PDB file of C-alpha atoms in Angstrom:
ATOM      1  CA  MET N 277     -10.895  11.268 -29.565  1.00 79.00           C
ATOM      2  CA  LEU N 278     -10.327  11.888 -25.840  1.00 87.00           C
ATOM      3  CA  THR N 279      -7.005  13.224 -24.729  1.00 93.00           C
ATOM      4  CA  LEU N 280      -5.994  12.872 -21.106  1.00 94.00           C
ATOM      5  CA  ASN N 281      -2.797  13.852 -19.282  1.00 96.00           C
ATOM      6  CA  TYR N 282      -1.331  11.122 -17.125  1.00 96.00           C
ATOM      7  CA  CYS N 283       1.876  10.402 -14.971  1.00 97.00           C
ATOM      8  CA  ILE N 284       3.355   7.465 -13.318  1.00 97.00           C
ATOM      9  CA  TYR N 285       4.784   7.853  -9.747  1.00 97.00           C
ATOM     10  CA  ASP N 286       6.826   5.438  -7.704  1.00 97.00           C
ATOM     11  CA  CYS N 287       5.640   5.597  -4.194  1.00 97.00           C
ATOM     12  CA  PHE N 288       7.706   4.617  -0.956  1.00 97.00           C
ATOM     13  CA  ALA N 289      10.674   5.070  -3.269  1.00 96.00           C
ATOM     14  CA  GLU N 290      13.914   6.501  -2.114  1.00 93.00           C
ATOM     15  CA  VAL N 291      15.124   6.491  -5.772  1.00 94.00           C
ATOM     16  CA  PRO N 292      13.426   6.090  -9.111  1.00 94.00           C
ATOM     17  CA  PHE N 293      12.137   2.500 -10.025  1.00 95.00           C
ATOM     18  CA  GLN N 294      11.759   1.457  -6.411  1.00 95.00           C
ATOM     19  CA  GLY N 295       8.621   1.273  -4.370  1.00 95.00           C
ATOM     20  CA  HIS N 296       5.135   0.714  -5.820  1.00 95.00           C
ATOM     21  CA  ALA N 297       4.217   2.417  -9.093  1.00 96.00           C
ATOM     22  CA  ALA N 298       0.606   4.173  -9.596  1.00 97.00           C
ATOM     23  CA  ALA N 299      -0.741   5.836 -12.546  1.00 97.00           C
ATOM     24  CA  ILE N 300      -2.427   9.215 -12.187  1.00 98.00           C
ATOM     25  CA  VAL N 301      -4.830  10.414 -14.765  1.00 98.00           C
ATOM     26  CA  ASP N 302      -6.213  13.902 -15.100  1.00 97.00           C
ATOM     27  CA  VAL N 303      -9.964  13.989 -15.946  1.00 97.00           C
ATOM     28  CA  PRO N 304     -12.393  16.871 -16.386  1.00 95.00           C
ATOM     29  CA  LYS N 305     -15.088  15.305 -14.190  1.00 95.00           C
ATOM     30  CA  LYS N 306     -15.784  12.192 -12.358  1.00 94.00           C
ATOM     31  CA  PRO N 307     -15.038   9.496 -14.909  1.00 93.00           C
ATOM     32  CA  ASP N 308     -17.418   6.912 -16.394  1.00 93.00           C
ATOM     33  CA  HIS N 309     -16.635   3.806 -14.489  1.00 92.00           C
ATOM     34  CA  GLU N 310     -16.673   1.503 -17.411  1.00 93.00           C
ATOM     35  CA  LEU N 311     -14.325   3.704 -19.419  1.00 93.00           C
ATOM     36  CA  ALA N 312     -12.117   4.174 -16.295  1.00 94.00           C
ATOM     37  CA  THR N 313     -11.847   0.427 -15.698  1.00 94.00           C
ATOM     38  CA  LYS N 314     -10.822  -0.133 -19.456  1.00 93.00           C
ATOM     39  CA  ILE N 315      -8.057   2.538 -19.016  1.00 94.00           C
ATOM     40  CA  ALA N 316      -6.809   1.032 -15.715  1.00 94.00           C
ATOM     41  CA  ILE N 317      -6.579  -2.426 -17.269  1.00 92.00           C
ATOM     42  CA  GLU N 318      -4.871  -1.119 -20.267  1.00 92.00           C
ATOM     43  CA  LEU N 319      -2.306   0.727 -18.200  1.00 93.00           C
ATOM     44  CA  CYS N 320      -1.643  -2.446 -16.110  1.00 90.00           C
ATOM     45  CA  GLN N 321      -0.442  -0.665 -12.964  1.00 92.00           C
ATOM     46  CA  THR N 322      -1.514  -2.129  -9.567  1.00 91.00           C
ATOM     47  CA  VAL N 323      -3.800   1.067  -9.267  1.00 95.00           C
ATOM     48  CA  THR N 324      -4.701   3.890 -11.492  1.00 97.00           C
ATOM     49  CA  CYS N 325      -6.042   7.009  -9.755  1.00 98.00           C
ATOM     50  CA  PHE N 326      -8.424   9.262 -11.748  1.00 98.00           C
ATOM     51  CA  VAL N 327      -8.390  12.725 -10.288  1.00 97.00           C
ATOM     52  CA  TRP N 328     -10.596  15.795 -11.016  1.00 97.00           C
ATOM     53  CA  LYS N 329     -11.605  19.089  -9.419  1.00 94.00           C
ATOM     54  CA  GLU N 330     -15.226  19.691  -8.286  1.00 93.00           C
ATOM     55  CA  ASN N 331     -16.463  22.584  -6.287  1.00 92.00           C
ATOM     56  CA  GLY N 332     -12.947  23.508  -5.264  1.00 90.00           C
ATOM     57  CA  LYS N 333     -12.126  19.908  -3.866  1.00 94.00           C
ATOM     58  CA  THR N 334      -9.813  17.356  -5.153  1.00 95.00           C
ATOM     59  CA  TRP N 335     -11.475  14.062  -5.873  1.00 97.00           C
ATOM     60  CA  VAL N 336      -9.811  10.686  -6.525  1.00 97.00           C
ATOM     61  CA  GLU N 337     -11.338   7.362  -7.819  1.00 97.00           C
ATOM     62  CA  THR N 338      -8.915   4.534  -7.787  1.00 97.00           C
ATOM     63  CA  ILE N 339      -9.215   1.536 -10.131  1.00 95.00           C
ATOM     64  CA  THR N 340      -7.092  -1.599  -9.888  1.00 91.00           C
ATOM     65  CA  LYS N 341      -5.736  -3.511 -12.935  1.00 84.00           C
ATOM     66  CA  ASP N 342      -8.405  -5.951 -12.437  1.00 82.00           C
ATOM     67  CA  GLY N 343     -11.123  -3.447 -12.432  1.00 84.00           C
ATOM     68  CA  SER N 344     -11.954  -3.273  -8.692  1.00 87.00           C
ATOM     69  CA  VAL N 345     -12.061  -0.070  -6.611  1.00 90.00           C
ATOM     70  CA  TRP N 346      -9.637   0.488  -3.685  1.00 88.00           C
ATOM     71  CA  PRO N 347     -10.225   3.487  -1.295  1.00 90.00           C
ATOM     72  CA  ILE N 348      -6.984   3.197   0.603  1.00 94.00           C
ATOM     73  CA  ASN N 349      -4.004   2.646  -1.578  1.00 94.00           C
ATOM     74  CA  HIS N 350      -0.510   3.890  -2.384  1.00 95.00           C
ATOM     75  CA  GLY N 351      -1.755   5.942  -5.349  1.00 96.00           C
ATOM     76  CA  LEU N 352      -3.022   8.579  -2.944  1.00 97.00           C
ATOM     77  CA  LEU N 353       0.559   9.314  -2.264  1.00 97.00           C
ATOM     78  CA  GLY N 354       1.165   9.746  -5.979  1.00 97.00           C
ATOM     79  CA  VAL N 355      -1.824  12.141  -6.238  1.00 97.00           C
ATOM     80  CA  VAL N 356      -0.486  14.375  -3.452  1.00 96.00           C
ATOM     81  CA  LYS N 357       2.849  14.677  -5.399  1.00 95.00           C
ATOM     82  CA  HIS N 358       0.893  15.162  -8.694  1.00 95.00           C
ATOM     83  CA  PHE N 359      -0.776  18.306  -7.310  1.00 92.00           C
ATOM     84  CA  SER N 360       2.593  19.455  -5.538  1.00 85.00           C
ATOM     85  CA  GLY N 361       0.815  20.469  -2.277  1.00 74.00           C
ATOM     86  CA  GLN N 362      -2.008  22.417  -3.868  1.00 78.00           C
ATOM     87  CA  GLN N 363      -4.511  20.733  -1.530  1.00 77.00           C
ATOM     88  CA  ASP N 364      -4.560  19.558   2.035  1.00 92.00           C
ATOM     89  CA  VAL N 365      -7.437  16.960   1.665  1.00 95.00           C
ATOM     90  CA  LEU N 366      -8.148  14.274  -0.983  1.00 96.00           C
ATOM     91  CA  HIS N 367     -11.783  13.228  -1.243  1.00 96.00           C
ATOM     92  CA  THR N 368     -12.992   9.709  -2.360  1.00 95.00           C
ATOM     93  CA  ALA N 369     -16.396   8.103  -2.435  1.00 91.00           C
ATOM     94  CA  SER N 370     -15.516   6.305   0.848  1.00 90.00           C
ATOM     95  CA  GLY N 371     -14.052   9.226   2.840  1.00 93.00           C
ATOM     96  CA  SER N 372     -11.374  12.055   3.038  1.00 96.00           C
ATOM     97  CA  PHE N 373      -7.721  12.044   3.724  1.00 96.00           C
ATOM     98  CA  GLU N 374      -5.595  14.694   5.067  1.00 96.00           C
ATOM     99  CA  VAL N 375      -2.397  15.178   3.265  1.00 96.00           C
ATOM    100  CA  GLU N 376       0.760  17.142   2.919  1.00 96.00           C
ATOM    101  CA  ILE N 377       3.929  17.325   1.009  1.00 95.00           C
ATOM    102  CA  LYS N 378       7.455  18.495   1.855  1.00 91.00           C
ATOM    103  CA  LYS N 379       9.839  18.195  -1.274  1.00 86.00           C
ATOM    104  CA  ASP N 380       9.982  14.564  -2.112  1.00 87.00           C
ATOM    105  CA  THR N 381       8.141  13.337   1.156  1.00 96.00           C
ATOM    106  CA  VAL N 382       4.424  12.951   1.086  1.00 97.00           C
ATOM    107  CA  MET N 383       2.128  12.507   4.019  1.00 97.00           C
ATOM    108  CA  VAL N 384      -1.229  10.820   4.221  1.00 97.00           C
ATOM    109  CA  VAL N 385      -3.461  10.346   7.324  1.00 97.00           C
ATOM    110  CA  VAL N 386      -5.188   6.888   7.412  1.00 97.00           C
ATOM    111  CA  PRO N 387      -7.646   5.322  10.015  1.00 96.00           C
ATOM    112  CA  LYS N 388      -6.480   3.025  12.573  1.00 95.00           C
ATOM    113  CA  LEU N 389      -7.566  -0.623  12.019  1.00 94.00           C
ATOM    114  CA  CYS N 390      -6.996  -3.267  14.755  1.00 92.00           C
ATOM    115  CA  LEU N 391      -6.106  -6.892  14.434  1.00 94.00           C
ATOM    116  CA  GLU N 392      -7.108  -9.872  16.767  1.00 93.00           C
ATOM    117  CA  ILE N 393      -5.109 -12.729  17.883  1.00 91.00           C
ATOM    118  CA  THR N 394      -5.723 -16.038  16.166  1.00 90.00           C
ATOM    119  CA  GLU N 395      -4.371 -19.556  15.725  1.00 85.00           C
ATOM    120  CA  MET N 396      -1.935 -20.399  12.869  1.00 79.00           C
ATOM    121  CA  PRO N 397      -3.860 -21.913  10.172  1.00 78.00           C
ATOM    122  CA  GLU N 398      -2.293 -25.266   9.122  1.00 79.00           C
ATOM    123  CA  ARG N 399      -2.656 -24.408   5.378  1.00 79.00           C
ATOM    124  CA  LEU N 400      -0.860 -21.158   5.939  1.00 81.00           C
ATOM    125  CA  ASN N 401       2.019 -22.999   7.681  1.00 78.00           C
ATOM    126  CA  GLN N 402       2.160 -25.240   4.672  1.00 78.00           C
ATOM    127  CA  ALA N 403       2.198 -22.349   2.140  1.00 82.00           C
ATOM    128  CA  PHE N 404       5.184 -20.554   3.926  1.00 83.00           C
ATOM    129  CA  ASP N 405       6.866 -23.383   6.086  1.00 81.00           C
ATOM    130  CA  ILE N 406       7.338 -21.020   9.137  1.00 83.00           C
ATOM    131  CA  MET N 407       7.289 -21.135  12.841  1.00 83.00           C
ATOM    132  CA  PRO N 408       5.810 -17.769  13.908  1.00 89.00           C
ATOM    133  CA  ILE N 409       5.815 -15.955  17.159  1.00 91.00           C
ATOM    134  CA  SER N 410       2.226 -14.784  16.754  1.00 92.00           C
ATOM    135  CA  VAL N 411      -0.478 -14.613  14.235  1.00 93.00           C
ATOM    136  CA  ARG N 412      -3.284 -12.024  13.902  1.00 94.00           C
ATOM    137  CA  GLU N 413      -6.107 -11.394  11.707  1.00 94.00           C
ATOM    138  CA  MET N 414      -8.763  -8.877  10.559  1.00 94.00           C
ATOM    139  CA  GLY N 415     -11.294 -10.035   8.209  1.00 93.00           C
ATOM    140  CA  LYS N 416      -9.578 -11.423   5.130  1.00 91.00           C
ATOM    141  CA  THR N 417      -6.081 -10.087   6.303  1.00 94.00           C
ATOM    142  CA  CYS N 418      -3.501 -12.051   8.217  1.00 93.00           C
ATOM    143  CA  VAL N 419      -0.392 -10.836   9.971  1.00 95.00           C
ATOM    144  CA  VAL N 420       2.300 -13.254  11.022  1.00 94.00           C
ATOM    145  CA  GLU N 421       5.347 -12.160  13.207  1.00 95.00           C
ATOM    146  CA  LEU N 422       8.506 -14.044  12.515  1.00 94.00           C
ATOM    147  CA  ARG N 423      11.468 -14.241  14.808  1.00 92.00           C
ATOM    148  CA  THR N 424      14.263 -12.673  12.775  1.00 92.00           C
ATOM    149  CA  VAL N 425      14.632 -10.388   9.590  1.00 93.00           C
ATOM    150  CA  GLU N 426      16.919 -13.192   8.101  1.00 92.00           C
ATOM    151  CA  GLU N 427      13.937 -15.672   8.255  1.00 92.00           C
ATOM    152  CA  LEU N 428      11.808 -13.179   6.421  1.00 92.00           C
ATOM    153  CA  ILE N 429      14.493 -12.608   3.813  1.00 91.00           C
ATOM    154  CA  ARG N 430      15.067 -16.377   3.166  1.00 90.00           C
ATOM    155  CA  LEU N 431      11.435 -16.991   3.017  1.00 87.00           C
ATOM    156  CA  GLU N 432      10.238 -19.525   0.225  1.00 82.00           C
ATOM    157  CA  THR N 433       6.802 -18.974  -1.106  1.00 82.00           C
ATOM    158  CA  ASP N 434       4.417 -21.209  -2.734  1.00 81.00           C
ATOM    159  CA  PHE N 435       1.979 -18.691  -4.586  1.00 83.00           C
ATOM    160  CA  ASN N 436      -0.377 -21.485  -5.668  1.00 83.00           C
ATOM    161  CA  ARG N 437      -0.950 -22.509  -2.087  1.00 83.00           C
ATOM    162  CA  ILE N 438      -1.120 -18.884  -1.016  1.00 85.00           C
ATOM    163  CA  ALA N 439      -3.825 -18.272  -3.472  1.00 84.00           C
ATOM    164  CA  LYS N 440      -5.836 -21.048  -2.105  1.00 84.00           C
ATOM    165  CA  LEU N 441      -5.958 -19.661   1.445  1.00 85.00           C
ATOM    166  CA  ASP N 442      -8.988 -18.014   2.946  1.00 86.00           C
ATOM    167  CA  TYR N 443      -7.131 -14.646   3.300  1.00 90.00           C
ATOM    168  CA  ASP N 444      -6.938 -11.894   0.676  1.00 89.00           C
ATOM    169  CA  ARG N 445      -3.748 -10.428   2.201  1.00 91.00           C
ATOM    170  CA  ILE N 446      -0.947 -12.110   4.121  1.00 92.00           C
ATOM    171  CA  VAL N 447       1.650  -9.957   5.754  1.00 95.00           C
ATOM    172  CA  LEU N 448       4.748 -11.375   7.234  1.00 95.00           C
ATOM    173  CA  THR N 449       6.765  -9.044   9.648  1.00 96.00           C
ATOM    174  CA  ALA N 450       9.724  -8.993  11.917  1.00 96.00           C
ATOM    175  CA  GLU N 451      11.451  -6.539  14.227  1.00 95.00           C
ATOM    176  CA  ASP N 452      14.604  -4.963  12.719  1.00 92.00           C
ATOM    177  CA  ALA N 453      17.225  -4.024  15.227  1.00 81.00           C
ATOM    178  CA  THR N 454      19.173  -2.022  12.624  1.00 79.00           C
ATOM    179  CA  VAL N 455      19.010   1.743  12.158  1.00 75.00           C
ATOM    180  CA  PRO N 456      16.902   3.313  10.932  1.00 87.00           C
ATOM    181  CA  PHE N 457      14.192   0.690  10.557  1.00 95.00           C
ATOM    182  CA  ASP N 458      12.030  -0.458  13.363  1.00 96.00           C
ATOM    183  CA  TYR N 459      10.115  -3.198  11.500  1.00 96.00           C
ATOM    184  CA  VAL N 460      10.319  -4.974   8.234  1.00 96.00           C
ATOM    185  CA  TYR N 461       7.600  -6.816   6.385  1.00 96.00           C
ATOM    186  CA  ARG N 462       6.759  -8.754   3.082  1.00 95.00           C
ATOM    187  CA  TYR N 463       3.137  -8.643   1.800  1.00 94.00           C
ATOM    188  CA  PHE N 464       1.566 -11.241  -0.470  1.00 92.00           C
ATOM    189  CA  SER N 465      -1.837 -11.002  -2.219  1.00 88.00           C
ATOM    190  CA  PRO N 466      -2.181 -13.393  -5.204  1.00 84.00           C
ATOM    191  CA  LYS N 467      -5.970 -13.092  -4.970  1.00 81.00           C
ATOM    192  CA  HIS N 468      -5.610  -9.366  -6.082  1.00 79.00           C
ATOM    193  CA  ASN N 469      -3.271 -10.556  -8.899  1.00 77.00           C
ATOM    194  CA  ILE N 470      -0.150  -9.382  -6.965  1.00 82.00           C
ATOM    195  CA  ASN N 471       1.959 -12.207  -5.863  1.00 86.00           C
ATOM    196  CA  GLU N 472       4.226  -9.903  -3.753  1.00 88.00           C
ATOM    197  CA  ASN N 473       3.209  -6.345  -3.218  1.00 87.00           C
ATOM    198  CA  ASN N 474       5.936  -3.584  -3.719  1.00 87.00           C
ATOM    199  CA  GLY N 475       4.556  -1.014  -1.210  1.00 87.00           C
ATOM    200  CA  SER N 476       1.308  -0.626   0.411  1.00 89.00           C
ATOM    201  CA  LEU N 477      -0.335   2.268   2.147  1.00 95.00           C
ATOM    202  CA  TYR N 478      -3.229   0.040   3.454  1.00 94.00           C
ATOM    203  CA  ILE N 479      -0.838  -2.125   5.328  1.00 95.00           C
ATOM    204  CA  GLN N 480       0.100   0.911   7.491  1.00 96.00           C
ATOM    205  CA  THR N 481      -3.513   1.317   8.807  1.00 96.00           C
ATOM    206  CA  PHE N 482      -2.839  -1.677  11.124  1.00 96.00           C
ATOM    207  CA  LEU N 483       0.932  -2.714  11.127  1.00 97.00           C
ATOM    208  CA  PRO N 484       2.026   0.214  13.115  1.00 97.00           C
ATOM    209  CA  LEU N 485      -0.510  -0.506  15.787  1.00 96.00           C
ATOM    210  CA  PHE N 486       0.783  -4.264  16.072  1.00 96.00           C
ATOM    211  CA  TRP N 487       4.382  -2.948  16.533  1.00 96.00           C
ATOM    212  CA  ALA N 488       3.243  -0.219  18.964  1.00 96.00           C
ATOM    213  CA  GLU N 489       2.042  -2.952  21.307  1.00 93.00           C
ATOM    214  CA  ARG N 490       5.194  -4.962  20.863  1.00 91.00           C
ATOM    215  CA  LEU N 491       7.819  -2.158  20.915  1.00 94.00           C
ATOM    216  CA  LYS N 492       5.979   0.315  23.198  1.00 94.00           C
ATOM    217  CA  LYS N 493       6.399   3.350  20.996  1.00 95.00           C
ATOM    218  CA  GLU N 494       4.333   5.218  18.566  1.00 96.00           C
ATOM    219  CA  GLN N 495       6.786   6.413  15.779  1.00 97.00           C
ATOM    220  CA  PHE N 496       8.308   4.022  13.330  1.00 97.00           C
ATOM    221  CA  SER N 497      10.384   3.797  10.250  1.00 96.00           C
ATOM    222  CA  PHE N 498       9.635   0.694   8.203  1.00 96.00           C
ATOM    223  CA  LEU N 499      11.186  -1.395   5.121  1.00 95.00           C
ATOM    224  CA  GLN N 500       9.198  -3.517   2.961  1.00 95.00           C
ATOM    225  CA  LEU N 501      11.449  -6.357   1.769  1.00 93.00           C
ATOM    226  CA  SER N 502       9.946  -6.458  -1.894  1.00 88.00           C
ATOM    227  CA  GLU N 503      11.987  -6.950  -4.896  1.00 87.00           C
ATOM    228  CA  ARG N 504      11.657  -3.074  -5.408  1.00 91.00           C
ATOM    229  CA  ARG N 505      12.383  -2.167  -1.727  1.00 93.00           C
ATOM    230  CA  ALA N 506       9.743   0.196  -0.315  1.00 95.00           C
ATOM    231  CA  VAL N 507      10.553   2.634   2.761  1.00 96.00           C
ATOM    232  CA  GLY N 508       8.487   4.956   4.871  1.00 97.00           C
ATOM    233  CA  LYS N 509       7.552   6.147   8.361  1.00 97.00           C
ATOM    234  CA  ALA N 510       4.407   5.768  10.494  1.00 98.00           C
ATOM    235  CA  ILE N 511       3.152   7.939  13.530  1.00 98.00           C
ATOM    236  CA  ILE N 512       0.311   6.825  15.449  1.00 97.00           C
ATOM    237  CA  CYS N 513      -1.841   9.902  16.664  1.00 93.00           C
ATOM    238  CA  GLU N 514      -5.160   9.544  18.274  1.00 88.00           C
ATOM    239  CA  ASN N 515      -7.616   7.830  15.858  1.00 90.00           C
ATOM    240  CA  PHE N 516      -5.238   7.946  12.835  1.00 96.00           C
ATOM    241  CA  VAL N 517      -1.908   6.824  11.451  1.00 97.00           C
ATOM    242  CA  ARG N 518       0.218   9.447   9.762  1.00 98.00           C
ATOM    243  CA  VAL N 519       2.130   7.714   6.977  1.00 98.00           C
ATOM    244  CA  GLU N 520       5.152   9.566   5.337  1.00 98.00           C
ATOM    245  CA  ALA N 521       6.904   8.177   2.351  1.00 97.00           C
ATOM    246  CA  PRO N 522       9.199   9.498  -0.621  1.00 97.00           C
ATOM    247  CA  VAL N 523       7.466   9.791  -3.876  1.00 97.00           C
ATOM    248  CA  ARG N 524       9.147  10.075  -7.454  1.00 96.00           C
ATOM    249  CA  LYS N 525       7.538  11.057 -10.708  1.00 96.00           C
ATOM    250  CA  ILE N 526       8.877   8.428 -13.346  1.00 96.00           C
ATOM    251  CA  PHE N 527       6.788   9.241 -16.511  1.00 95.00           C
ATOM    252  CA  GLU N 528       4.320  11.773 -17.859  1.00 96.00           C
ATOM    253  CA  GLY N 529       2.505  12.117 -21.100  1.00 95.00           C
ATOM    254  CA  ALA N 530      -0.928  12.183 -22.781  1.00 94.00           C
ATOM    255  CA  LEU N 531      -3.321   9.274 -23.319  1.00 90.00           C
ATOM    256  CA  LYS N 532      -5.213   9.457 -26.651  1.00 90.00           C
ATOM    257  CA  VAL N 533      -8.389   7.384 -26.187  1.00 85.00           C
ATOM    258  CA  LEU N 534      -9.389   6.471 -29.715  1.00 80.00           C
TER     259      LEU N 534
END
């Protein structure tokens, strides 16, 4: 029988049971991928981060609830909180991330990713019934700017139609004139078995750059209008985006793998 300590953290969460949950599992060494996948599927969180120490470095491998691997994900915020600032870099198979923690606020530095202007696909318009200001894309990711926050809040979605689109991720965003937020957004990813995401670190690799062009500034506070409300800050610096977000520990215990 294998016993592993684990915790669940709410990331981008001002209070417990907001934001996006991630499971963090302590393992003595790099986990067997097949076993890690089975554990992640059983835990059924969006992401499960397996963490271990090797040659003085902290390593992370993140498995989703459908068994795929995500290098940039909200679970990294949970890992930083899990180790309470005992490391300043997290290492993954795809690269390293500078990190920092101050009380309940966690910081992760992620790379910049740029969007390109595109036309509004007719099928996307049918899935959301919207009239956007602009549409941009990057590979299988699409970002749509709406005119008002109210339009974003009232948005009616057809997840069956969204799942049939060519995009893996659809982000709808709008400027927020209210303090303290600069922009708000909603994120849909039914192809990843997530109808509406509750808080994503990956989105902040490109959304701050979009709003930097629109708002002519480089520091932002953002709100994700998901059911569980997610908040954070983003600061553009050279080739990176510094993302800051509150993180809360919700559960801890031991997994006994029989």
